[in-house]
XYZ file of C-alpha atoms in Angstrom:
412
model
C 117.330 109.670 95.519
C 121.069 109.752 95.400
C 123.274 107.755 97.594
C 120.552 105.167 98.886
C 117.828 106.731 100.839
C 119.348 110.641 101.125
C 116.535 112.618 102.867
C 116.277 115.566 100.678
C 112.552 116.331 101.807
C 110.944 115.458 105.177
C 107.481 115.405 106.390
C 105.896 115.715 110.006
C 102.306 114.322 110.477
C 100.994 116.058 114.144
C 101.458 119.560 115.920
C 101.357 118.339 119.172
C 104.847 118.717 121.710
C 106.686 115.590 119.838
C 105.777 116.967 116.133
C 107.237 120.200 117.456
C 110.362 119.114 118.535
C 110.763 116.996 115.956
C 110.060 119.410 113.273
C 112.840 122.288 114.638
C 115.281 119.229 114.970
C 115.051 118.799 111.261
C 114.831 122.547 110.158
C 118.194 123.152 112.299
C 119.531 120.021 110.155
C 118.911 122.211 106.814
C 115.974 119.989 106.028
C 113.355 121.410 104.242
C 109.879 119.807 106.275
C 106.299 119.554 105.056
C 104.095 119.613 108.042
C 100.410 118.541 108.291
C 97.917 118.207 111.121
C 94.064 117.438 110.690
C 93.603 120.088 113.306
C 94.724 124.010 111.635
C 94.895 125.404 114.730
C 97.019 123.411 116.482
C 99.555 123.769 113.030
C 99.239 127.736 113.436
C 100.482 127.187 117.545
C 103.264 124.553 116.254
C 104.172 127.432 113.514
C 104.059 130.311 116.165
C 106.230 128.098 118.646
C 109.111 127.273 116.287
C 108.953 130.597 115.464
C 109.117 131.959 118.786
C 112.005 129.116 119.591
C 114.259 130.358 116.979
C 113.430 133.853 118.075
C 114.741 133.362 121.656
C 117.745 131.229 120.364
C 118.315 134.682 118.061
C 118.166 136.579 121.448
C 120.606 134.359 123.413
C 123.094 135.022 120.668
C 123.089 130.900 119.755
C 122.254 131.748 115.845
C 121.705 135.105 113.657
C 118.280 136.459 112.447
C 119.559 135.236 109.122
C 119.552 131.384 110.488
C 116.748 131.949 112.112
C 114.929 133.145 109.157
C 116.449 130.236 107.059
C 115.052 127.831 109.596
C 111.602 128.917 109.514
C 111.227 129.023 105.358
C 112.371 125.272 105.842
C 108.755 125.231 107.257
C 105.757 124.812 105.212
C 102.477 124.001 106.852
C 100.456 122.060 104.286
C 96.916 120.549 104.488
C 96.605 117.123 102.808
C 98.222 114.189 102.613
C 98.210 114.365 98.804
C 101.287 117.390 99.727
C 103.616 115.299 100.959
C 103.402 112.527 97.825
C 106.873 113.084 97.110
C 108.434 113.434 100.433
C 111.560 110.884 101.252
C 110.949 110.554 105.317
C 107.552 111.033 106.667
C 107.466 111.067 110.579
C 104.302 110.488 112.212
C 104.239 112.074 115.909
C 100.593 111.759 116.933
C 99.161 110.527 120.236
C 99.724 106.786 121.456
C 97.043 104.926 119.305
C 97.726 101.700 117.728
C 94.043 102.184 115.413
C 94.747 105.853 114.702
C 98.731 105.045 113.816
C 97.386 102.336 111.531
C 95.459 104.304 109.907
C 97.782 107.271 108.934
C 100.357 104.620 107.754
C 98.038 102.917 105.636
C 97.229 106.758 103.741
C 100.790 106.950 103.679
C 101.329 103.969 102.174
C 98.992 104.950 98.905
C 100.026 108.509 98.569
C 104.256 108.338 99.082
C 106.144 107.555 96.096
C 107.447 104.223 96.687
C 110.519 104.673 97.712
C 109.800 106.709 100.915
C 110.162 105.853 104.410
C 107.096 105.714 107.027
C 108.326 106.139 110.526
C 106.425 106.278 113.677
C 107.723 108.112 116.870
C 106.206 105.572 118.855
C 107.420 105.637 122.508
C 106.237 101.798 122.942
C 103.634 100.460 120.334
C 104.680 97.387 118.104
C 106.555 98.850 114.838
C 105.020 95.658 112.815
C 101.951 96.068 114.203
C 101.793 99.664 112.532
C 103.920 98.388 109.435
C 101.646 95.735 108.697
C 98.953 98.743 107.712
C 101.206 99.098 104.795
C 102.465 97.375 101.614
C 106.195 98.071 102.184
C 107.126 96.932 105.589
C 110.688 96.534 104.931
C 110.340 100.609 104.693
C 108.669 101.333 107.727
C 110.588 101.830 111.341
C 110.193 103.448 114.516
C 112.187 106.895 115.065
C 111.405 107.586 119.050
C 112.483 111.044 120.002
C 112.428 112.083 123.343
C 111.385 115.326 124.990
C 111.588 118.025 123.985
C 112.535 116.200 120.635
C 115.262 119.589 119.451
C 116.704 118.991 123.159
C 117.128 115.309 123.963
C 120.287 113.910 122.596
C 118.828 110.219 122.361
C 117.155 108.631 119.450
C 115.594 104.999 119.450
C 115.333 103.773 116.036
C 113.478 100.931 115.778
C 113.611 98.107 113.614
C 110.564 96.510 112.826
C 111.267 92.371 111.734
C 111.035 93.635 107.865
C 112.681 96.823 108.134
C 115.780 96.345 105.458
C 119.161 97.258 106.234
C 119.279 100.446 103.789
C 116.519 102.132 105.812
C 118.425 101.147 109.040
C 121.439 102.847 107.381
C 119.296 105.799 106.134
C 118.057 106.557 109.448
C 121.888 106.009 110.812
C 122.809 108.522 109.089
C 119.800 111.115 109.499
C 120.286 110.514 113.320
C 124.153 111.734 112.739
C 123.018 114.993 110.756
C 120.098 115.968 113.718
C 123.196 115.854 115.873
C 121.759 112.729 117.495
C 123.068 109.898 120.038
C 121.335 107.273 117.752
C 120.563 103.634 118.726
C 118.593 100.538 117.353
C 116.717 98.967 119.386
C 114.630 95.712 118.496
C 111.187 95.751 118.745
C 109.088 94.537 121.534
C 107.296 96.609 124.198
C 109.080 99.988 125.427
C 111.999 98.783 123.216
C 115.331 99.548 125.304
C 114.427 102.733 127.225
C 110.638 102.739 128.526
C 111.007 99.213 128.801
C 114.286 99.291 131.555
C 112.045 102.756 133.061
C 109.370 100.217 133.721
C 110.874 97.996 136.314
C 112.978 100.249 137.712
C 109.855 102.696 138.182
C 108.117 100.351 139.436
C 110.636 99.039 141.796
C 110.351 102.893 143.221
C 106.469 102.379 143.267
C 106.835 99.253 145.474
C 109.168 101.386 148.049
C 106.671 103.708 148.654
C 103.815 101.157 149.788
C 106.669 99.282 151.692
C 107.422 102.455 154.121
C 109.510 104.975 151.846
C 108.283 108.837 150.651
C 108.780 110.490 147.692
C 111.194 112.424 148.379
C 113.362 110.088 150.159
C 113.550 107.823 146.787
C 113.985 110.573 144.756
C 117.115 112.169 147.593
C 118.690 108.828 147.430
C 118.584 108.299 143.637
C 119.451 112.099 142.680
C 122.734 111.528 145.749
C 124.030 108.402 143.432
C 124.126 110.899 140.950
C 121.187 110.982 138.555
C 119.347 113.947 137.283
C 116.234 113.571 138.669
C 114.484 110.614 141.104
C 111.322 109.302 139.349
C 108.631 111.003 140.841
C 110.037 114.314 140.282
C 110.226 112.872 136.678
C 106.712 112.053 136.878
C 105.899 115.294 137.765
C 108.115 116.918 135.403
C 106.469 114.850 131.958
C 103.049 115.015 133.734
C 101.610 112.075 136.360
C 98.292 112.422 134.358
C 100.036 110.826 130.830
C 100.028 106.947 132.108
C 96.526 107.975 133.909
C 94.673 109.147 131.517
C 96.024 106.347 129.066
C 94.881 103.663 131.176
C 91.713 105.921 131.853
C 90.852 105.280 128.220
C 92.572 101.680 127.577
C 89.819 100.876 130.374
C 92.652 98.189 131.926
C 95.224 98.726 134.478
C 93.350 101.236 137.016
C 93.682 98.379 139.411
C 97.160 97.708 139.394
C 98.178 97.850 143.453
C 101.389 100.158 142.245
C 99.701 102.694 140.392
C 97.025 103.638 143.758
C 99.376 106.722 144.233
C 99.346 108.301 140.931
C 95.380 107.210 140.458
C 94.519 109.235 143.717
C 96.943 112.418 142.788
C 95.550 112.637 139.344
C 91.738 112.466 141.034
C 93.015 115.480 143.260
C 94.298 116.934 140.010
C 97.441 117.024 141.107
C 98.842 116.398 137.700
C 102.788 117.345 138.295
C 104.302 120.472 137.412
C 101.658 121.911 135.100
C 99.283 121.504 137.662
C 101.501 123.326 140.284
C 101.117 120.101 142.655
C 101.641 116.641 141.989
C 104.166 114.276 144.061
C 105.600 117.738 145.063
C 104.584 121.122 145.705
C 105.173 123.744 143.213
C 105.218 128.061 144.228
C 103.461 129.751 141.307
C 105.589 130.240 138.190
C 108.623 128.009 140.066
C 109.647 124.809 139.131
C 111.068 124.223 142.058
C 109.937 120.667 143.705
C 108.697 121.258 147.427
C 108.211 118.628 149.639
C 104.481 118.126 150.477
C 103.434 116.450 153.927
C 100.011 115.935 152.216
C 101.654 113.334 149.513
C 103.787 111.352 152.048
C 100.270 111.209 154.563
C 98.468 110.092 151.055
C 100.907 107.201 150.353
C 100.682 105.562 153.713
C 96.581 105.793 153.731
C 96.976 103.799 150.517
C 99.466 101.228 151.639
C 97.391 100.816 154.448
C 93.993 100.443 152.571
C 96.299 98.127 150.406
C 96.751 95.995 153.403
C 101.085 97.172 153.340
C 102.555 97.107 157.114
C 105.250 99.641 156.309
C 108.725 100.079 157.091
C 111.597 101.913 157.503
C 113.619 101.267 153.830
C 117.270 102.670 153.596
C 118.377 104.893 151.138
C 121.028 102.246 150.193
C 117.942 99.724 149.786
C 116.282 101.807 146.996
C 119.588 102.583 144.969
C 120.198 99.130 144.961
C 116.694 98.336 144.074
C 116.183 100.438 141.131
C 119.544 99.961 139.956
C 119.681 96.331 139.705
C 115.870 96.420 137.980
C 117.725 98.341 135.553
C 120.302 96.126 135.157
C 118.313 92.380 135.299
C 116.387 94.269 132.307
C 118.995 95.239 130.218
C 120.275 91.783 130.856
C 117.230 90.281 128.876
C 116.937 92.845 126.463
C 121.037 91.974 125.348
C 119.843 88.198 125.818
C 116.571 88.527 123.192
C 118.864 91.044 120.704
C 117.032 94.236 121.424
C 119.808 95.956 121.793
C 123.184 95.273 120.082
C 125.849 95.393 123.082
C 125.731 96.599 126.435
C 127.363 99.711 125.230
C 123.998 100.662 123.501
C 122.085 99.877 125.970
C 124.274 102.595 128.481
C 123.723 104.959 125.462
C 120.077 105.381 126.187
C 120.237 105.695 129.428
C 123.014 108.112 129.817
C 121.620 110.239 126.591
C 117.812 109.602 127.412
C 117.431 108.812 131.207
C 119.703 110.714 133.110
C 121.965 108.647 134.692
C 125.293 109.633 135.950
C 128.024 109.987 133.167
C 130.565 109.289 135.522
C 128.854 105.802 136.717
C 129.041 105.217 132.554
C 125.550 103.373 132.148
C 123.748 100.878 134.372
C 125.557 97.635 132.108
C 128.882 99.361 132.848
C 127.809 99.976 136.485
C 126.771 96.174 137.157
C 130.370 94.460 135.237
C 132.299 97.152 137.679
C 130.874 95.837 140.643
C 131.415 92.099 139.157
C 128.249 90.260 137.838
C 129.143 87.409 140.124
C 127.909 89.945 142.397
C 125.067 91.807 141.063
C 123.918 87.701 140.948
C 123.717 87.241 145.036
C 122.361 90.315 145.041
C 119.346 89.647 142.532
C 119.308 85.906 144.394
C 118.961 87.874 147.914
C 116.184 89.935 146.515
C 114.764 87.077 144.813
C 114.768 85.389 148.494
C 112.836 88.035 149.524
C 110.663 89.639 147.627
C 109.582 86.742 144.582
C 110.620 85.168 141.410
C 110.632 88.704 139.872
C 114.309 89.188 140.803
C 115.247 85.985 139.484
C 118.283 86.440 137.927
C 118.172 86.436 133.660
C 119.567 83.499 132.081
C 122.754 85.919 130.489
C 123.948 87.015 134.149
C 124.146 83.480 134.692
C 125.820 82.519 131.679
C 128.422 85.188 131.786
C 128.958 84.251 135.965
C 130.084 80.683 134.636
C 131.725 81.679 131.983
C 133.629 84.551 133.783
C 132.690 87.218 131.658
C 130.916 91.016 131.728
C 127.725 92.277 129.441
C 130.902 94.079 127.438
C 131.737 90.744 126.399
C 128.003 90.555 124.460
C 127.904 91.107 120.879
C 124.468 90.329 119.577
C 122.985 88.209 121.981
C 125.687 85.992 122.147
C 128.882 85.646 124.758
């Protein structure tokens, strides 16, 4: 290869949603894309849906039959690994298994040409974890995606602690030619993204035991301006996904905060799909409806939990969920997971939906003054535990009299 790592020929390992998206994001790139599942049938629906995809983007008059045509020949189902031997990029987009990730990468690793680069779409698993299955690690990184992959503007590339700066580049510069808001994000768990969603999800989980409703959170948190509270998110991805993956990680099920979405899923109320989940849903509408039955389930559980609700104001949960974000994003800048703050306000404005205007939840918390956000995080801390305590950075930039956008790598 030409130029460092060019990626003249890509290859997709998985059919499912993520291979999918991924594979139409790099067909509408002009790369040509080998594409192998163990599972033939579930190629022939990935086929028929980028196929169909192109089709309806032919009859909403966004490309010609000609491009559409072109897209699809870019296309070629194969069905062994020994195809792809002289691939440059192989992304692997199966299902959230450390074992069965391992194992693909170490195949990888003996049938590539070695020059190639191994990346994982991972949404959380540890990059070195899966690198160490190989005998290049400096070649293998995370690309995370996020749905639909052809859609979503964001991508998390990951750097694993071997990953060498020419793949970092090479991915760089494959993000810019998908058309991609591309960021690199450290590795540890969730990396920048799913690892922010985490306390500020369950920051909304805690309202609802404490006296809120679904819909109220969501109301209050779709008012301030994002796109969609988190339970209508959860219904939207599916509240079954983080079920059924603690269902079979056999951990977790007793976790106070996830009571709600254990009890929906046993109703099979899985979200959308399902046509109920936090919400109701009329058939063929995605329209959320508020359901009395939800907002009666919640307080049975925060009572069985032992909760003595009360009334929380729409003000409260903003300001809870918003500075989760933000104490989060303070340690991620602190540990170098992400670069600057600016990245950081990349993924969420590209990945999470939050309000463009507001400019990111880092830019958010240094316009309201961090000597601010800190009383509030100390108040919180005050009353609800050492869980708001406030990370080491806000309190280093308070003193110094600085904001995250003076950051650069971890340091002020």
């Amino acid at each position: 290869m030409s130029n460092g790592f060019e990626v003249r020929q890509a290859a997709v390992v998985g059919a499912g949603t993520m291979g999918r998206g991924i594979v139409i994001s790099l067909a509408n790139a002009g790369i040509p894309v080998l594409w192998l599942d163990t599972n033939a049938q579930m190629l022939t629906a990935g086929l028929e849906m980028a196929a169909e995809f192109w089709a309806q983007q032919v009859v909403k008059g966004r490309i010609s039959t000609a491009q559409a045509e072109q897209s699809l020949a870019l296309v070629q189902a194969v069905d062994s690994y020994a195809a792809l031997a002289d691939v440059d990029l192989v992304i692997e987009a199966v299902y959230e298994n450390l074992a069965l990730k391992q194992e693909i990468f170490r195949t990888l690793d003996s049938t590539l040409k070695p020059d190639a680069i191994l990346a994982s779409n991972t949404s959380a698993l540890d990059i070195d974890a899966i690198a160490s299955a190989t005998r290049r690690p400096a070649q293998v990184l995370g690309l995370h995606f996020f749905s639909p992959a052809h859609i979503m503007k964001l991508l998390e590339i990951v750097r694993g602690a071997q990953t060498s700066p020419a793949v970092l580049d090479a991915a760089r510069q494959l993000g810019q030619r998908l058309g991609k808001v591309a960021v690199v994000a450290g590795n540890c768990p969730g990396f920048i993204g799913n690892r922010m969603l985490k306390t500020y999800a369950n920051e909304a989980r805690k309202m609802l035991l404490e006296g809120a409703v679904p819909q109220q959170v969501d109301t209050a948190l779709q008012a301030f301006g994002f796109a969609m509270g988190p339970f209508r998110m959860y219904d939207v991805v599916g509240v079954d996904l983080e079920w059924r993956a603690r269902t079979l990680a056999g951990q977790g099920m007793d976790n106070p905060l996830v009571q709600v979405d254990n009890a929906l899923c046993e109703l099979g109320r899985f979200g959308q799909k399902a046509g109920q989940g936090y919400y109701h849903y009329a058939a063929g509408s995605r329209e959320a409806c508020h359901d009395a039955a939800v907002d009666a389930l919640v307080a049975q559980i925060a009572n069985d939990l032992g909760y003595r609700r009360r009334l929380i104001s729409d003000q409260e949960i903003v300001e809870r969920c918003l500075l989760a974000l933000v104490n989060e994003g303070a340690k991620i800048l602190e540990e170098n997971i992400a670069a600057n703050s600016h990245d950081v306000d990349l993924v969420y404005l590209n990945g999470y939906g939050f309000p463009a205007a507001v400019g990111g939840p880092l830019s958010w918390a240094d316009a309201r003054g961090l000597a601010s956000i800190q009383a509030r995080l100390e108040d919180l801390r005050s009353k609800f535990g050492e869980h708001w305590q406030a990370a080491a950075l806000i309190e280093r930039l308070v003193a110094a009299g600085k904001g995250f956008a003076d950051v650069e790598q971890g340091r002020v």
